[in-house]
Amino acid sequence: MVRPETAVLRRTRGATTLMSRTPRKLISPPISSNIRTGHFHRVEGHTILRVGLSAFAAATALVVPCALAQSPGPAALVNQYCVFCHSEKTKTAGVVLEGMDFSNPGANAQVLEKVLRKVRTGEMPPAGMPRPDKPAAAAFTTWLADALDAAAAAHPNPGRPALHRLNRAEYSNAIRDLLALDVKPGDMLPVDDSGYGFDNIADVLSISPALIERYMAAARMISRLAVGDPGAGVSEEEFVPAQLRRAGGERKQRNERASDDLPFDSAGGMSFAYYFPLDGEYLIRVNTGGGENRRKFEVRLPVKAGQRIVGATFLRESAKPEMESPGGRGGAPAAGDHKAPAAPPAELDVRLDGLSVKRFEVGGGAALPAFRGVVISGPYNNTGSGDTASREKIFVCRPASARDQRSCAHTILGTLAGRAFRRPVTEADIEPLMAFYDDGRRESGFDFGIEKALRALLVAPDFLFRIERDPQGLAPGAVYRLGDFELAARLSFFLWSSVPDARLLDLAKQGKLHDAAVMRQQVERMLEDGRSQALVDNFAGQWLYLRNLAVARPDPDAFPEFDENLRDAFLEETDLFFQSILREDRSVLDLLNADYTYLNQRLAEHYGVPNVYGSQFRRVALNGSERGGLLGQGSILTVTSYPDRTSVVQRGKWILATLLGAPPPPPPPDVPELKPHDKDGRLLTLREQMEQHRANAVCASCHSRMDPLGFALENYDGVGKWRVKDAAGPIDPSGKLPDGTLFQGPAGLKQTLLTARRDEFVSALTAKLLTYSLGRGLEYYDMPAVRQIVREAAGSNYRVSALIAGIVNSTPFQMRRTREP
Amino acid sequence: MIIKKESLARRSFLRGAGAVLALPFLDAMVPALGRGSSVPKQPLRLGFVYVPNGIIMDRWTPATEGAGFEFAPTMKALEPFRDRLLVLSGLAQVNGRALGDGAGDHARAGATWLTGVHPKKTEGADIHSGVSADQIAARTFGQNTQLASMEIGLEEPTLAGDCDSGYSCAYTNTISWRSPTTPLPVEVNPRNVFERLFGDGTSNDPAARLASLKEQRSILDYVTGDIGRLESSLGPADRNKLAEYLDAIRDVERRIQKAEEQNADTKLPLMARPASTPEEFGDHARLMMDLMTIAWQTNMTRVVSFMMAREGSNRSYRSIGVTDGHHSVTHHMHDPVKIEKVVKINHLHVETFAYLLNKLRTTPDGDGSLLDHSLILYGSSISDGNAHTHHDLPLVLAGGGQVRGGRHIRYPKETPMNNLLLTMLDRAGVPAPEKLGDSTGELQLLAGV
């Protein structure tokens, strides 16, 4: 078996071995434990360690910070441990470190950022090769990071996001904020593609004919609703349970209160928002039952235009035996001789904005009929546009007479365009819109004129795209500060996924947004504003893979307790949790290790947390239990599992990729399946099955980093329930990482993440947030910004506001490159 | 005597034999697709139906070649259409292979099926593939129909997480590429598909429709003008995006123009607007295929591509008792239990396709049925899902008079699938380019005897 050091010595030509020339002793790694049989790094061809005298000279001539006075300079370190594989001749992985000029790291930032990352995480030098000891490696990486940061400060490169179309969520929110119309028109548009884990990446958001057509259709619908077009005919819309999640309503199985908008003592049903376009009469029809038992219940009533909450639910009798739990799970009978009493006739309650408008008797029987859906049709006999929030927003003036109409229209359209385009508008912007107004007015009056102009405005590129214009007169490739309006837009799309509000636009107009204090205030205001929910929905939803929860299908045979109530509860828990971190400006480390979470009864029972009753979510203190933090939440534990069992690898990979920013490379093809039984037919534990990941060195290179993380969570089954054994025996949740770190169970894992891997976690989160805020993937030249943000946030123990402030003040966020020559 | 090669050119056979022989008129020598002898009066429709993650080939491929083959178990549901289809074996999309790019076979499969171009490995910046065959047809046919093409599917694009080993999700979410940098979104909500075809249906009055069309035109004029003003202050990369925008607008303008011309003859849709997306696979699929049929029937478009699931899909199929994820179970590693599950899924997909063929066959179209006037390709861009192979792809070509069906034809190894695509385009009357992706000519068969 060849020992690497001897190999090196043997292969050195020319001058005596570099080793003997270095000022410090040759560091011998504990070779026997690092080399496995047959695992010797083979490099292409023959590796010859050439000691470039010039490189060596350069290294000794290098001016190094004092910290390194006792240790070899960076060049010496690199020559000793890296050039063996990364030489000019061998170019392993395309990386050449031989002859690297360390006096000017900025010139080779792309490669050196890679070096920094790999050495910091311990990936390089690879296991089995000689490695510098921890202090030397740390000194090197510190020096390198500082040098790269200094270079970046001297020559900033903020990058240049591509022309950036609004995505569906941003489109819906923009309409909501511009026109006070919350009808989620984004759902009419084709789904956006994602890149780098997010669906707001400029390069990936393409434009197709289908999209244009849908924009136009959406604009028609929006303008009709917003202006309140009395000419609009009768329409009928159906809301069905499965669809409701998308409509923003809620769907629950029966026997539980379906929504906060429904009465306390209700069971099942649905509640959703509907925009009544005009004042008039509407017919609300509730369909129940199936097959031969289909029934419908109708109520026709006058409704004023605007957005209202429509609800339909069954009412239960208020006096109920205490023992009966709303979940009604089949299984363990309640204490005592308890049988479900014969139910009195149930009542179907139809509600509008929380008030009951009609009650129907549904008839007796033990089981409540199934909800099929609600159909709303109307308006019949409409009495006009009414006073809606949208009309108020649009009609900033009212023409006193026919003569005033055109100038009033001009004012209205100018205001709308200014808000929609996120910048001051000129005649060139307004005139074309006025042409549409004239057409519409000729056809059907003032309001219709505005409606027509709105249809055009909502398809204008200035609205649909985030336009950032290079200033005149700058050389190609130059770097400049963004203008105030552009900055306002970046801020609002980042924190609200929507257009800037009047306050932001006002500050931009005054040119004050660049002031650091003003910026700080605005960020604070924006985070406190309810619109920052967008960060939870869009950032957290994608960063944590929560959106996949909607389509997760745990197998009912493997996990019979999983149902839609639980799915909704999982999502609600993580949603509220992330919100709390945001609103209370907690440290992002609390994401990993909070001592509280949000539960309702269903979820608490699932987790085994006692004394939580009712379907409402509330904050629950966790006393050192195994829950607490993201890793104990059902949402994440379910999306990282297979439909019928847990996946140690998926969870490990998720932790590496999502929490530590170090995604493992993809597996090679033809990975053999795990053998579930040993030679004697005994069912192997998952751990034993995966022994192969450790035994085979090629597998181990990645799996030794991944599997231990996943194993630590094995106590949570595929839907997040705690267990102490699986089919093969007791669960052993211990883990050991390649660098020797040991931990036990989720608590141990959390500790490790919070201490040894804390910087990686914060950096990973920062990188993700930065990607999301810029709408482009990060490049090597963004790394100094990430480091700076993390460094500065350390002072406040990594509070969310510090990270966000750091991002908002960073070079890539505040500045831009002009187009390349 | 079983001919194991493709349809032979008689001359080549003779050369091989080294002597002059009186040859029987072999079935395999009959070109599979007739050469425009009877041009159908009704326009030809082109359909592309995609299933992901490959197929268990030994249950799919018929044991014999030529005519009179026996339908293998997975394909049994297609038996009633024997004389309308050809089973094609041996074709390949070699550009789906790694070719030095490492992992990512699913992304490459989705991107190559209709393009034959090796896609660029990138997570987001500058995605790059090729133009897909259906879009080439759309460019021509779109002159005569309101919608140049329609892209529909059953599975929403990936919601979160990465898609395939460093490739952008765009590659697995669609099989249709309008340009090398413009993937076309796949619409999954039947209601949106309906509305795209027939509008929000607020008016059945032709005059009102015309007025609406006129308004849409003027809106697009306005938008185009706006773009013109923007272009000057943007860089080249941005201009590409704007060009994409302008291109899309032009397409819609053309649609409007067509709609205006055909306004008087606009047929009313023969189905009710779907309210929502059905939960169950079968219901959802049938609804989408009904929409596809009606799109062809009303001549709203002549080109439709339909993905039964995203490439790399990991959905389960509970209705047939498969609770594992599709992708997971196709990595069966020769476990017979898993293989059976995959077979079930394959079978379900084929049954679903049979529904479409039946629907087309029973829908009248001019002097025949829709099936008589269409050419539909069904298959996958991966054959062995376990090993991620991109050759010997499972493909079935179904259709009308053009297809002299009832045959299983095996081509020499590594014959580009793009040759088939080129041939389909040619048969459909699309002036196709000399070369499409990695094509080397039309399918050997069709060069005639």
Coordinates of N, CA and C in Angstrom, one line a residue, chain A residues 621-761:
Chain A
A621 N -44.9 26.5 24.5 CA -43.6 26.4 25.0 C -43.2 25.0 25.0
L622 N -42.0 24.7 24.5 CA -41.5 23.3 24.5 C -40.4 23.2 25.5
N623 N -40.6 22.3 26.4 CA -39.6 22.2 27.5 C -38.6 21.1 27.2
G624 N -37.6 21.6 26.5 CA -36.5 20.7 26.2 C -36.9 19.5 25.5
S625 N -38.0 19.5 24.8 CA -38.5 18.3 24.2 C -37.7 18.1 22.9
E626 N -38.0 17.0 22.2 CA -37.3 16.8 21.0 C -37.7 17.7 19.9
R627 N -38.8 18.4 20.1 CA -39.3 19.3 19.0 C -38.6 20.7 19.3
G628 N -38.8 21.6 18.4 CA -38.3 22.9 18.6 C -37.3 23.2 17.4
G629 N -37.7 24.1 16.6 CA -36.9 24.4 15.4 C -37.3 23.7 14.2
L630 N -36.8 24.1 13.1 CA -37.3 23.5 11.8 C -37.1 22.0 11.7
L631 N -36.1 21.5 12.3 CA -35.8 20.1 12.1 C -36.8 19.2 12.9
G632 N -37.6 19.8 13.7 CA -38.6 18.9 14.4 C -40.0 19.2 13.9
Q633 N -40.1 19.9 12.8 CA -41.4 20.2 12.3 C -41.9 19.3 11.2
G634 N -43.2 18.9 11.3 CA -43.7 17.9 10.4 C -43.6 18.2 8.9
S635 N -43.7 19.5 8.6 CA -43.7 19.9 7.3 C -42.4 19.5 6.6
I636 N -41.3 19.8 7.2 CA -40.0 19.5 6.6 C -39.7 18.0 6.7
L637 N -40.1 17.4 7.8 CA -39.9 16.0 7.9 C -40.7 15.2 6.8
T638 N -41.8 15.7 6.4 CA -42.6 15.0 5.4 C -42.1 15.2 4.0
V639 N -41.7 16.5 3.7 CA -41.2 16.7 2.3 C -39.9 16.0 2.1
T640 N -39.2 15.7 3.1 CA -37.9 15.0 2.9 C -38.0 13.5 3.1
S641 N -39.2 13.0 3.0 CA -39.4 11.5 3.1 C -40.0 11.0 1.8
Y642 N -40.0 9.7 1.7 CA -40.7 9.0 0.6 C -42.1 8.8 1.0
P643 N -43.0 8.5 0.0 CA -44.4 8.3 0.4 C -44.6 7.2 1.5
D644 N -43.7 6.2 1.5 CA -44.0 5.1 2.5 C -42.9 4.9 3.5
R645 N -41.9 5.8 3.5 CA -40.9 5.6 4.6 C -40.0 6.8 4.6
T646 N -39.2 6.9 5.7 CA -38.2 8.0 5.8 C -37.1 7.8 4.8
S647 N -36.3 8.8 4.5 CA -35.2 8.7 3.7 C -34.0 9.5 4.4
V648 N -33.1 8.7 4.9 CA -31.9 9.3 5.6 C -31.2 10.2 4.6
V649 N -31.0 9.7 3.4 CA -30.3 10.5 2.4 C -30.9 11.8 2.0
Q650 N -32.2 11.7 1.8 CA -32.9 13.0 1.5 C -32.8 14.0 2.5
R651 N -33.0 13.5 3.8 CA -32.9 14.5 4.9 C -31.5 15.0 5.0
G652 N -30.5 14.1 4.9 CA -29.2 14.6 5.0 C -28.9 15.6 3.9
K653 N -29.3 15.3 2.7 CA -29.1 16.2 1.6 C -29.8 17.5 1.8
W654 N -31.0 17.5 2.3 CA -31.7 18.7 2.6 C -31.0 19.6 3.5
I655 N -30.5 19.0 4.6 CA -29.7 19.7 5.6 C -28.5 20.4 5.0
L656 N -27.8 19.6 4.2 CA -26.6 20.1 3.6 C -26.9 21.2 2.6
A657 N -27.9 21.0 1.8 CA -28.2 21.9 0.7 C -28.9 23.2 1.3
T658 N -29.9 22.9 2.1 CA -30.7 24.0 2.5 C -30.2 24.8 3.7
L659 N -29.7 24.1 4.7 CA -29.2 24.7 5.9 C -27.7 25.1 5.8
L660 N -26.9 24.3 5.1 CA -25.5 24.5 5.2 C -24.9 25.0 3.9
G661 N -25.8 25.2 2.8 CA -25.3 25.7 1.6 C -24.2 24.9 0.9
A662 N -24.2 23.6 1.2 CA -23.2 22.7 0.6 C -23.8 21.5 0.0
P663 N -24.6 21.7 -1.0 CA -25.3 20.5 -1.6 C -24.3 19.5 -2.1
P664 N -24.6 18.2 -1.8 CA -23.7 17.2 -2.3 C -23.8 17.0 -3.8
P665 N -22.8 16.6 -4.5 CA -23.0 16.4 -5.9 C -23.9 15.2 -6.2
P666 N -24.5 15.1 -7.4 CA -25.5 14.1 -7.6 C -24.8 12.7 -7.6
P667 N -25.6 11.7 -7.4 CA -25.0 10.3 -7.3 C -24.6 9.9 -8.7
P668 N -23.7 8.9 -8.8 CA -23.4 8.4 -10.1 C -24.5 7.5 -10.5
P669 N -24.7 7.2 -11.8 CA -25.7 6.4 -12.2 C -25.5 4.9 -11.7
D670 N -26.5 4.1 -11.9 CA -26.4 2.7 -11.5 C -26.0 2.5 -10.0
V671 N -26.6 3.3 -9.2 CA -26.4 3.1 -7.8 C -27.2 1.8 -7.4
P672 N -26.5 0.8 -6.8 CA -27.3 -0.4 -6.4 C -28.2 -0.2 -5.3
E673 N -29.3 -0.9 -5.3 CA -30.3 -0.8 -4.3 C -29.8 -1.3 -2.9
L674 N -30.4 -0.8 -1.9 CA -30.0 -1.4 -0.5 C -30.6 -2.8 -0.4
K675 N -29.8 -3.6 0.3 CA -30.3 -5.0 0.5 C -31.0 -5.0 1.9
P676 N -32.3 -5.3 1.9 CA -33.0 -5.2 3.1 C -32.8 -6.4 4.1
H677 N -32.2 -7.5 3.6 CA -32.0 -8.6 4.5 C -30.5 -9.0 4.5
D678 N -30.1 -9.5 5.5 CA -28.7 -10.1 5.5 C -28.7 -11.5 5.0
K679 N -27.6 -12.1 5.1 CA -27.5 -13.5 4.5 C -28.4 -14.5 5.2
D680 N -28.7 -14.2 6.4 CA -29.5 -15.2 7.1 C -31.0 -14.8 7.0
G681 N -31.3 -13.8 6.2 CA -32.7 -13.4 6.1 C -33.2 -12.5 7.2
R682 N -32.3 -12.1 8.1 CA -32.8 -11.2 9.1 C -33.0 -9.8 8.5
L683 N -34.0 -9.2 8.9 CA -34.3 -7.8 8.4 C -33.3 -6.9 9.0
L684 N -32.6 -6.2 8.1 CA -31.5 -5.3 8.6 C -32.1 -3.9 9.0
T685 N -31.5 -3.3 9.9 CA -31.9 -2.0 10.2 C -31.5 -1.1 9.1
L686 N -32.1 0.1 9.0 CA -31.8 1.0 7.9 C -30.3 1.3 8.0
R687 N -29.8 1.5 9.2 CA -28.4 1.8 9.4 C -27.5 0.7 8.8
E688 N -27.9 -0.5 9.1 CA -27.1 -1.6 8.6 C -27.1 -1.7 7.1
Q689 N -28.3 -1.4 6.6 CA -28.5 -1.4 5.1 C -27.6 -0.4 4.4
M690 N -27.4 0.7 5.1 CA -26.7 1.8 4.5 C -25.2 1.7 4.8
E691 N -24.8 0.6 5.4 CA -23.4 0.4 5.7 C -22.6 0.5 4.5
Q692 N -23.2 0.1 3.4 CA -22.5 0.1 2.1 C -22.0 1.5 1.8
H693 N -22.8 2.5 2.2 CA -22.3 3.9 2.0 C -21.0 4.2 2.6
R694 N -20.8 3.5 3.7 CA -19.5 3.8 4.4 C -18.4 2.8 3.9
A695 N -18.8 1.6 3.6 CA -17.8 0.6 3.2 C -17.2 1.0 1.8
N696 N -17.9 1.4 0.9 CA -17.4 1.8 -0.4 C -16.9 3.2 -0.4
A697 N -15.6 3.4 -0.6 CA -15.0 4.7 -0.5 C -15.6 5.7 -1.4
V698 N -15.9 5.3 -2.6 CA -16.5 6.2 -3.6 C -17.8 6.8 -3.0
C699 N -18.6 5.9 -2.5 CA -19.9 6.3 -1.9 C -19.6 7.2 -0.7
A700 N -18.6 6.8 0.1 CA -18.4 7.5 1.4 C -18.0 8.9 1.2
S701 N -17.3 9.2 0.1 CA -16.9 10.6 -0.1 C -18.0 11.6 0.1
C702 N -19.2 11.3 -0.3 CA -20.3 12.1 -0.1 C -21.2 11.7 1.0
H703 N -21.4 10.4 1.1 CA -22.4 9.9 2.1 C -21.9 10.1 3.5
S704 N -20.6 10.1 3.7 CA -20.1 10.3 5.1 C -20.5 11.6 5.6
R705 N -20.8 12.6 4.7 CA -21.2 13.9 5.2 C -22.8 14.0 5.3
M706 N -23.5 13.1 4.6 CA -24.9 13.3 4.5 C -25.6 12.4 5.5
D707 N -25.3 11.1 5.4 CA -26.0 10.1 6.2 C -26.1 10.4 7.7
P708 N -25.0 10.8 8.3 CA -25.1 11.0 9.8 C -26.2 12.0 10.1
L709 N -26.3 13.1 9.3 CA -27.3 14.1 9.5 C -28.7 13.5 9.4
G710 N -28.9 12.7 8.4 CA -30.2 12.1 8.3 C -30.5 11.1 9.4
F711 N -29.5 10.3 9.8 CA -29.8 9.4 10.8 C -30.2 10.0 12.1
A712 N -29.6 11.2 12.4 CA -30.0 11.9 13.6 C -31.5 12.1 13.7
L713 N -32.1 12.2 12.6 CA -33.6 12.5 12.6 C -34.4 11.2 12.4
E714 N -33.8 10.1 12.5 CA -34.6 8.9 12.3 C -35.7 8.6 13.3
N715 N -35.6 9.3 14.4 CA -36.7 9.1 15.4 C -38.0 9.7 14.9
Y716 N -37.9 10.5 13.8 CA -39.2 11.1 13.2 C -39.5 10.2 12.0
D717 N -40.7 9.7 12.0 CA -41.1 8.9 10.9 C -41.4 9.8 9.7
G718 N -41.9 9.1 8.6 CA -42.1 9.8 7.4 C -43.1 10.9 7.4
V719 N -43.9 11.0 8.5 CA -44.8 12.2 8.6 C -44.5 12.9 9.9
G720 N -43.3 12.8 10.4 CA -42.8 13.6 11.5 C -43.2 13.1 12.9
K721 N -43.8 11.9 13.0 CA -44.2 11.4 14.3 C -42.9 10.8 15.0
W722 N -42.9 11.0 16.3 CA -41.7 10.5 17.1 C -41.9 9.0 17.2
R723 N -40.8 8.3 17.1 CA -40.8 6.8 17.3 C -39.5 6.4 17.9
V724 N -39.5 5.3 18.5 CA -38.2 4.8 19.1 C -37.7 3.5 18.4
K725 N -38.6 2.9 17.6 CA -38.1 1.8 16.8 C -38.8 1.7 15.5
D726 N -38.2 1.1 14.5 CA -38.9 0.9 13.3 C -39.0 -0.6 13.1
A727 N -39.3 -1.0 11.9 CA -39.7 -2.4 11.6 C -38.5 -3.4 12.1
A728 N -37.3 -2.9 12.0 CA -36.2 -3.8 12.3 C -35.6 -3.7 13.7
G729 N -36.2 -2.8 14.5 CA -35.6 -2.8 15.9 C -35.5 -1.4 16.3
P730 N -34.8 -1.2 17.5 CA -34.7 0.2 18.1 C -33.9 1.1 17.1
I731 N -34.3 2.3 17.2 CA -33.6 3.3 16.3 C -32.4 3.8 17.0
D732 N -31.3 3.9 16.3 CA -30.1 4.4 16.8 C -29.8 5.8 16.1
P733 N -30.1 6.9 16.8 CA -30.0 8.2 16.1 C -28.7 8.8 16.3
S734 N -27.6 8.1 16.4 CA -26.3 8.7 16.6 C -25.7 9.0 15.2
G735 N -24.9 10.0 15.2 CA -24.2 10.3 13.9 C -22.8 10.7 14.2
K736 N -21.9 10.4 13.2 CA -20.6 10.8 13.3 C -20.1 11.4 12.0
L737 N -19.6 12.6 12.0 CA -19.2 13.2 10.8 C -17.8 12.9 10.4
P738 N -17.3 13.1 9.2 CA -16.0 12.8 8.8 C -14.9 13.4 9.7
D739 N -15.2 14.6 10.2 CA -14.2 15.3 11.0 C -14.2 14.8 12.4
G740 N -15.0 13.8 12.7 CA -15.0 13.2 14.0 C -16.1 13.7 15.0
T741 N -16.9 14.7 14.5 CA -17.9 15.3 15.4 C -19.0 14.2 15.6
L742 N -19.3 14.1 16.9 CA -20.4 13.1 17.3 C -21.6 13.8 17.7
F743 N -22.8 13.2 17.4 CA -24.0 13.8 18.0 C -25.0 12.7 18.1
Q744 N -26.0 13.0 19.0 CA -27.0 12.0 19.3 C -28.4 12.6 19.1
G745 N -29.1 12.1 18.2 CA -30.5 12.5 18.0 C -30.6 13.9 17.6
P746 N -31.9 14.4 17.4 CA -32.1 15.8 16.9 C -31.4 16.8 17.8
A747 N -31.5 16.6 19.1 CA -30.9 17.6 20.0 C -29.4 17.8 19.7
G748 N -28.8 16.6 19.6 CA -27.3 16.7 19.3 C -27.0 17.3 18.0
L749 N -27.9 17.0 17.0 CA -27.7 17.5 15.7 C -27.8 19.0 15.7
K750 N -28.8 19.5 16.4 CA -29.1 20.9 16.5 C -27.9 21.6 17.1
Q751 N -27.4 21.0 18.2 CA -26.2 21.6 18.9 C -25.0 21.8 17.9
T752 N -24.8 20.7 17.2 CA -23.7 20.7 16.2 C -23.9 21.8 15.2
L753 N -25.1 21.9 14.7 CA -25.4 23.0 13.7 C -25.2 24.3 14.3
L754 N -25.6 24.5 15.5 CA -25.5 25.8 16.1 C -24.1 26.2 16.6
T755 N -23.3 25.2 16.8 CA -22.0 25.6 17.3 C -20.9 25.4 16.1
A756 N -20.6 24.2 15.9 CA -19.5 24.0 14.9 C -19.9 24.5 13.5
R757 N -21.2 24.4 13.1 CA -21.6 24.7 11.8 C -22.4 26.0 11.7
R758 N -22.2 26.8 12.8 CA -23.1 28.0 12.8 C -22.8 29.0 11.7
D759 N -21.6 29.2 11.4 CA -21.2 30.2 10.3 C -21.7 29.7 9.0
E760 N -21.6 28.4 8.8 CA -22.1 27.9 7.5 C -23.6 28.1 7.4
F761 N -24.3 27.9 8.5 CA -25.8 28.0 8.4 C -26.1 29.5 8.1

